[in-house]
Amino acid sequence: MNVFKGPESLTQYYDPDQNPPLPLVEIPKRLNPLREDGVRIFAKILTALPAQNVKSLPVLNMLQQDPDIRSKPLAEASSGSTAISLGVIARALWGHEDVHAHVSNKKPISQMKLLRLFGISVDLFGGMTQPTYDDPKGIMGRLRNRATQKGDIFNPGQYHNENNWKSHIRWTGPQIVRQLPEINVFSATVGTGGCVVGNGKYIKAKKPSTTILGVFNAHGDTTPGPRHLPGMDCAPFAQEIFETIDCYEIVKSVDSFRTSMSLCRNGIICGPSSGEALHGLLAYLKKQQAAGRLGDLAEPETGETNCVFICADLPYQYVDLYHAKLPEDEFPKIYNEELLACDLDVYDDRYHLTPPLLIDLLDRGNLITSIFCQGLVSGIQLRFILA
């Protein structure tokens, strides 16, 4: 019945093993230009998780494996899904109130407000927006050293903690293989590498012929979540990443946001990294088609190529970025836009003067004083109503 009761209700609610598999949804033909060529594309909706993002699985797995979760402040270098999942899950499952997100001072204020909405303290740092993995003086290195040397915080360390990618071997990969045993291509963006490594390892073990595609940001052109390829060889999971993926694509942020917006408008509500995973997948498939190799990916029995991409995030926290990245003509028009510059005071029907009340006030000889004394309207609203 999907009902969770009693003192362990939230623990059960956040446990993937006590929930139905997350949806796997085939995208419509209008979003799949290769459908007539036998390509079927499915979105794995990880945003249907209780915390509504892919990072909640690594966070849950990392926290479950370490007893320090209950006794120390939690600190992670993240401004998005990982930090939100950490704050929500730690509090919901363990009653933990002291969670810190270490965030670049170049991130939008709106992201910091969102973190604080979820009860997460924001610790700002300067320097690069996406810090490098191996810099001991960078925020990742400082947090890691503080956790190991001083021991006064618990740093899950999503970029270094193997329980990150093992969460997808534990949960996501098995779901995908059960739902679509005929999978031929798997596509995920690469940030920490946890999603592509864990799913890729599991799917490859069950069906070695599956192609694993890693999708990266264009260098210097950031889509929130994924990272760029240069420097990835220094990533803690570099060996696992490059052993797991068979090929990669690089996607510009404008294409990530545009593809995400198309998915949203057609019923698959997801954020920019989800759009990047689909755009990269389509780019790869079109290259294979142009080279005459698309059929090599297909399932021999059916001749169809079954692809899965990860829907990892939601669009809402990035609304301002959609409008910054995409041309204004890609959004519907706002009609009567001139009203955005006038009549902006908030009022309701209590402020409307009926003719009898207006006559009564006029008879008293001091309309303005009477109205203000009764708390009916401000001077600006009065001028608007009487006009």
Coordinates of C-alpha atoms in Angstrom, one line a residue:
M1 CA 0.0 0.0 0.0
N2 CA 3.1 2.3 0.2
V3 CA 2.1 3.5 3.7
F4 CA 4.7 4.1 6.4
K5 CA 3.6 4.1 10.0
G6 CA 5.1 4.2 13.5
P7 CA 8.3 5.5 14.9
E8 CA 10.4 4.0 12.0
S9 CA 8.1 5.5 9.3
L10 CA 10.7 7.9 7.9
T11 CA 13.5 5.2 8.0
Q12 CA 11.2 2.9 6.0
Y13 CA 10.1 5.7 3.6
Y14 CA 13.8 6.5 2.8
D15 CA 14.7 2.9 2.4
P16 CA 14.7 1.9 -1.3
D17 CA 14.2 -1.7 -0.4
Q18 CA 10.9 -0.9 1.2
N19 CA 9.5 1.0 -1.8
P20 CA 8.4 0.1 -5.3
P21 CA 11.1 0.5 -8.0
L22 CA 11.6 4.0 -9.3
P23 CA 9.8 4.6 -12.6
L24 CA 11.5 3.9 -15.9
V25 CA 9.6 5.9 -18.5
E26 CA 10.0 5.8 -22.3
I27 CA 10.2 9.3 -23.6
P28 CA 7.8 10.3 -26.4
K29 CA 8.7 10.2 -30.1
R30 CA 8.7 14.0 -30.3
L31 CA 11.7 13.9 -27.9
N32 CA 13.4 11.0 -29.7
P33 CA 14.5 11.8 -33.2
L34 CA 15.8 8.3 -33.7
R35 CA 12.6 6.4 -32.8
E36 CA 11.9 5.5 -36.4
D37 CA 15.4 4.0 -36.5
G38 CA 14.6 1.5 -33.8
V39 CA 15.9 3.5 -30.9
R40 CA 13.9 3.5 -27.7
I41 CA 15.0 5.8 -24.9
F42 CA 13.9 5.5 -21.2
A43 CA 14.3 8.0 -18.4
K44 CA 15.1 6.5 -15.0
I45 CA 13.3 8.9 -12.7
L46 CA 15.6 9.1 -9.6
T47 CA 13.8 12.4 -8.8
A48 CA 10.9 10.1 -7.5
L49 CA 13.1 9.3 -4.5
P50 CA 11.9 10.9 -1.2
A51 CA 14.6 13.6 -1.4
Q52 CA 13.9 14.0 -5.1
N53 CA 17.5 13.7 -6.4
V54 CA 20.0 11.1 -7.4
K55 CA 22.4 12.1 -4.6
S56 CA 20.1 10.9 -1.8
L57 CA 21.2 7.3 -2.5
P58 CA 24.9 7.8 -2.1
V59 CA 24.2 10.0 1.0
L60 CA 22.0 7.3 2.5
N61 CA 24.6 4.6 1.8
M62 CA 27.5 6.7 3.2
L63 CA 25.6 7.6 6.3
Q64 CA 24.5 4.1 7.0
Q65 CA 28.0 2.8 6.9
D66 CA 29.6 5.1 9.4
P67 CA 28.7 5.3 13.1
D68 CA 30.2 8.9 13.4
I69 CA 27.0 10.2 11.8
R70 CA 25.3 10.4 15.3
S71 CA 28.1 12.1 17.2
K72 CA 29.7 14.8 15.0
P73 CA 28.8 17.8 12.9
L74 CA 28.5 16.9 9.2
A75 CA 30.4 18.9 6.6
E76 CA 30.4 18.4 2.8
A77 CA 31.7 20.5 -0.1
S78 CA 28.4 20.8 -2.0
S79 CA 25.9 23.5 -2.9
G80 CA 23.2 21.3 -4.4
S81 CA 21.7 17.9 -4.3
T82 CA 24.3 16.2 -2.1
A83 CA 24.1 19.0 0.6
I84 CA 20.3 19.0 0.5
S85 CA 20.1 15.2 0.8
L86 CA 22.7 15.2 3.6
G87 CA 20.7 17.7 5.6
V88 CA 17.3 16.1 5.1
I89 CA 18.3 12.5 5.6
A90 CA 20.6 13.1 8.6
R91 CA 17.8 15.0 10.4
A92 CA 14.9 12.7 9.3
L93 CA 16.7 9.4 10.1
W94 CA 19.1 10.3 12.9
G95 CA 17.8 13.6 14.3
H96 CA 21.0 15.3 13.3
E97 CA 20.7 19.1 13.4
D98 CA 24.3 20.3 12.6
V99 CA 24.9 20.0 8.9
H100 CA 27.3 22.3 7.0
A101 CA 27.4 22.9 3.2
H102 CA 30.7 24.4 2.1
V103 CA 29.8 26.5 -0.9
S104 CA 31.7 28.7 -3.4
N105 CA 31.1 32.4 -2.9
K106 CA 30.3 32.5 -6.6
K107 CA 27.1 30.5 -6.3
P108 CA 23.8 32.3 -6.6
I109 CA 22.2 33.6 -3.4
S110 CA 19.1 31.7 -4.3
Q111 CA 21.0 28.4 -3.8
M112 CA 22.2 29.5 -0.4
K113 CA 18.6 30.4 0.6
L114 CA 17.5 26.9 -0.5
L115 CA 20.1 25.2 1.6
R116 CA 19.1 27.3 4.6
L117 CA 15.4 26.5 3.9
F118 CA 16.4 22.8 4.6
G119 CA 18.1 23.8 7.8
I120 CA 21.7 23.5 6.4
S121 CA 24.4 26.0 7.5
V122 CA 26.3 27.6 4.6
D123 CA 30.1 28.0 4.9
L124 CA 31.5 30.0 2.1
F125 CA 34.9 29.6 0.5
G126 CA 36.7 31.6 -2.2
G127 CA 38.6 30.3 -5.3
M128 CA 37.4 28.1 -8.1
T129 CA 33.7 27.4 -8.4
Q130 CA 34.4 23.7 -8.9
P131 CA 37.5 23.0 -6.7
T132 CA 40.0 20.4 -7.8
Y133 CA 40.1 17.0 -6.2
D134 CA 43.7 16.7 -5.3
D135 CA 44.6 20.1 -3.9
P136 CA 45.3 19.7 -0.2
K137 CA 44.6 23.4 0.4
G138 CA 41.3 23.2 -1.5
I139 CA 38.0 22.8 0.3
M140 CA 37.8 19.1 -0.3
G141 CA 41.3 18.5 1.1
R142 CA 40.7 20.8 4.0
L143 CA 37.6 19.0 5.1
R144 CA 39.1 15.6 4.6
N145 CA 42.2 16.5 6.6
R146 CA 40.1 18.1 9.4
A147 CA 37.9 15.0 9.6
T148 CA 40.9 12.6 9.8
Q149 CA 43.4 14.8 11.8
K150 CA 41.2 16.8 14.2
G151 CA 38.3 14.5 14.2
D152 CA 35.8 17.2 15.2
I153 CA 33.6 16.8 12.1
F154 CA 32.3 13.9 9.9
N155 CA 33.0 14.5 6.2
P156 CA 31.2 11.9 4.1
G157 CA 33.5 12.8 1.2
Q158 CA 31.4 12.0 -1.8
Y159 CA 34.3 12.3 -4.2
H160 CA 36.4 9.8 -2.2
N161 CA 33.9 7.5 -0.5
E162 CA 33.4 4.2 -2.3
N163 CA 30.0 3.9 -0.6
N164 CA 29.0 6.6 -3.1
W165 CA 29.2 4.4 -6.2
K166 CA 28.3 1.3 -4.3
S167 CA 24.9 2.7 -3.6
H168 CA 24.0 2.3 -7.2
I169 CA 25.3 -1.3 -7.2
R170 CA 23.0 -1.8 -4.2
W171 CA 19.9 -0.1 -5.5
T172 CA 19.7 1.7 -8.9
G173 CA 21.5 -0.8 -11.1
P174 CA 19.5 -3.8 -10.0
Q175 CA 16.3 -1.9 -10.6
I176 CA 17.3 -1.0 -14.1
V177 CA 18.3 -4.5 -15.0
R178 CA 15.0 -5.9 -13.6
Q179 CA 12.9 -3.3 -15.4
L180 CA 14.8 -3.4 -18.8
P181 CA 16.9 -6.6 -19.1
E182 CA 17.2 -5.8 -22.8
I183 CA 19.2 -2.6 -22.1
N184 CA 21.8 -1.8 -24.7
V185 CA 23.1 1.7 -23.8
F186 CA 23.3 3.4 -20.4
S187 CA 23.9 7.2 -20.1
A188 CA 24.8 9.3 -17.1
T189 CA 26.6 12.5 -16.4
V190 CA 29.9 12.4 -14.5
G191 CA 30.3 14.5 -11.4
T192 CA 31.7 12.5 -8.6
G193 CA 31.4 9.5 -11.0
G194 CA 29.3 7.5 -8.5
C195 CA 26.3 7.1 -10.7
V196 CA 28.0 6.1 -13.9
V197 CA 30.5 3.8 -12.1
G198 CA 28.0 2.0 -9.8
N199 CA 25.3 1.5 -12.5
G200 CA 27.9 0.8 -15.1
K201 CA 29.6 -1.9 -13.1
Y202 CA 26.3 -3.6 -12.2
I203 CA 24.8 -3.5 -15.7
K204 CA 28.0 -4.7 -17.3
A205 CA 28.2 -7.6 -14.9
K206 CA 24.7 -8.6 -15.8
K207 CA 24.9 -7.8 -19.5
P208 CA 28.5 -7.2 -20.8
S209 CA 27.4 -6.1 -24.2
T210 CA 25.8 -2.9 -22.8
T211 CA 27.5 0.4 -23.8
I212 CA 28.2 2.7 -20.8
L213 CA 28.3 6.4 -21.8
G214 CA 29.7 9.1 -19.6
V215 CA 28.6 12.7 -20.2
F216 CA 30.8 15.6 -19.2
N217 CA 30.4 19.4 -19.1
A218 CA 32.2 21.5 -21.7
H219 CA 35.3 22.9 -20.1
G220 CA 34.6 26.3 -18.6
D221 CA 30.9 26.0 -19.4
T222 CA 29.3 24.7 -16.2
T223 CA 26.0 22.8 -15.9
P224 CA 25.3 22.3 -12.2
G225 CA 26.3 18.8 -11.0
P226 CA 28.5 17.3 -13.7
R227 CA 32.1 18.2 -14.2
H228 CA 34.4 18.7 -17.2
L229 CA 36.7 16.0 -18.6
P230 CA 40.1 17.8 -18.2
G231 CA 41.4 17.0 -14.8
M232 CA 39.2 14.0 -14.4
D233 CA 42.3 11.8 -14.4
C234 CA 43.0 13.2 -10.9
A235 CA 39.6 12.3 -9.6
P236 CA 39.6 9.8 -6.7
F237 CA 37.4 7.5 -8.8
A238 CA 39.3 8.1 -12.0
Q239 CA 40.3 4.5 -12.4
E240 CA 36.8 3.2 -11.8
I241 CA 35.3 5.8 -14.1
F242 CA 37.6 5.1 -17.1
E243 CA 37.4 1.3 -16.6
T244 CA 33.6 1.5 -16.6
I245 CA 32.7 3.9 -19.4
D246 CA 33.1 2.7 -23.0
C247 CA 32.8 6.2 -24.5
Y248 CA 32.0 9.8 -23.5
E249 CA 30.3 12.9 -24.8
I250 CA 30.9 16.6 -24.0
V251 CA 27.8 18.8 -23.8
K252 CA 27.5 22.6 -23.7
S253 CA 25.4 24.0 -20.9
V254 CA 22.9 25.7 -23.2
D255 CA 22.1 22.3 -24.7
S256 CA 21.7 20.8 -21.2
F257 CA 19.3 23.4 -20.2
R258 CA 17.4 23.4 -23.5
T259 CA 17.0 19.6 -23.4
S260 CA 15.9 19.7 -19.8
M261 CA 13.3 22.3 -20.6
S262 CA 12.0 20.2 -23.5
L263 CA 11.7 17.2 -21.2
C264 CA 9.8 19.3 -18.6
R265 CA 7.4 20.7 -21.2
N266 CA 6.6 17.1 -22.3
G267 CA 5.9 15.6 -18.9
I268 CA 9.4 14.4 -17.7
I269 CA 10.1 17.1 -15.1
C270 CA 13.8 17.2 -14.5
G271 CA 16.8 19.5 -14.2
P272 CA 19.8 20.5 -16.3
S273 CA 22.0 17.5 -15.6
S274 CA 19.2 15.2 -16.7
G275 CA 19.0 17.2 -19.9
E276 CA 22.8 16.8 -20.3
A277 CA 22.5 13.0 -19.9
L278 CA 19.9 12.8 -22.7
H279 CA 21.6 15.3 -25.0
G280 CA 24.8 13.4 -24.7
L281 CA 23.1 10.1 -25.4
L282 CA 21.4 11.5 -28.5
A283 CA 24.7 13.0 -29.7
Y284 CA 26.4 9.6 -29.3
L285 CA 23.6 7.7 -31.1
K286 CA 23.7 10.2 -34.0
K287 CA 27.4 9.7 -34.4
Q288 CA 26.9 5.9 -34.5
Q289 CA 24.2 6.3 -37.1
A290 CA 26.4 8.6 -39.2
A291 CA 29.2 6.0 -39.1
G292 CA 26.8 3.2 -40.0
R293 CA 27.2 1.5 -36.6
L294 CA 23.8 2.2 -35.0
G295 CA 22.6 -1.3 -35.7
D296 CA 25.6 -2.7 -33.8
L297 CA 24.1 -1.5 -30.6
A298 CA 20.7 -3.1 -31.1
E299 CA 19.3 -6.1 -29.4
P300 CA 19.7 -9.1 -31.8
E301 CA 16.3 -10.6 -31.2
T302 CA 14.3 -7.4 -31.8
G303 CA 16.6 -5.1 -33.8
E304 CA 15.8 -2.3 -31.3
T305 CA 18.3 -0.3 -29.3
N306 CA 17.1 0.2 -25.8
C307 CA 18.7 3.2 -23.9
V308 CA 18.4 4.5 -20.4
F309 CA 19.5 7.9 -19.1
I310 CA 19.4 9.1 -15.6
C311 CA 17.0 11.9 -14.5
A312 CA 19.1 13.1 -11.6
D313 CA 17.7 16.5 -10.5
L314 CA 14.7 18.9 -10.7
P315 CA 14.6 22.3 -12.5
Y316 CA 13.2 24.5 -9.8
Q317 CA 16.4 25.6 -8.0
Y318 CA 17.8 26.6 -11.4
V319 CA 15.0 28.7 -12.8
D320 CA 17.1 31.8 -13.0
L321 CA 19.8 29.9 -14.8
Y322 CA 17.4 28.7 -17.5
H323 CA 16.5 32.3 -18.2
A324 CA 20.2 33.3 -18.2
K325 CA 21.3 30.5 -20.5
L326 CA 18.5 30.5 -23.0
P327 CA 17.2 33.2 -25.3
E328 CA 14.0 35.0 -24.2
D329 CA 12.1 34.0 -27.3
E330 CA 12.3 30.3 -26.1
F331 CA 9.9 31.2 -23.2
P332 CA 6.2 32.1 -23.6
K333 CA 5.3 35.7 -23.6
I334 CA 4.1 37.6 -20.5
Y335 CA 1.0 39.5 -21.5
N336 CA 0.0 42.9 -20.0
E337 CA 3.6 43.2 -18.9
E338 CA 3.1 46.9 -18.1
L339 CA 1.3 45.8 -14.9
L340 CA 4.6 44.7 -13.5
A341 CA 5.4 48.4 -13.0
C342 CA 2.2 49.7 -11.4
D343 CA -0.5 48.7 -8.9
L344 CA 2.0 46.7 -6.9
D345 CA 0.6 47.2 -3.4
V346 CA -1.0 44.2 -1.9
Y347 CA -4.7 44.6 -1.1
D348 CA -7.9 42.6 -1.2
D349 CA -11.7 43.2 -1.3
R350 CA -11.7 44.7 2.2
Y351 CA -10.1 47.8 0.6
H352 CA -12.9 48.4 -1.9
L353 CA -15.2 51.3 -1.0
T354 CA -18.8 50.7 -1.7
P355 CA -20.9 53.7 -2.7
P356 CA -22.8 53.9 0.6
L357 CA -19.6 53.7 2.6
L358 CA -17.9 56.4 0.4
I359 CA -20.9 58.7 0.8
D360 CA -20.9 58.2 4.6
L361 CA -17.2 59.0 4.7
L362 CA -17.6 62.1 2.5
D363 CA -20.5 63.2 4.8
R364 CA -18.1 63.2 7.7
G365 CA -16.0 65.8 5.9
N366 CA -12.6 64.1 6.3
L367 CA -12.3 61.3 3.9
I368 CA -8.6 60.7 4.1
T369 CA -8.4 60.7 7.9
S370 CA -11.4 58.5 8.2
I371 CA -10.0 55.9 5.8
F372 CA -6.6 55.8 7.5
C373 CA -8.3 55.6 11.0
Q374 CA -10.3 52.6 9.8
G375 CA -7.2 51.0 8.3
L376 CA -8.9 50.5 4.9
V377 CA -6.3 51.6 2.4
S378 CA -2.9 53.2 1.9
G379 CA -2.6 56.5 0.2
I380 CA -1.4 54.9 -3.0
Q381 CA -4.3 52.4 -3.0
L382 CA -6.8 55.1 -2.3
R383 CA -5.6 57.1 -5.3
F384 CA -5.9 54.0 -7.5
I385 CA -9.4 53.1 -6.3
L386 CA -10.8 56.6 -6.6
A387 CA -9.3 57.2 -10.0

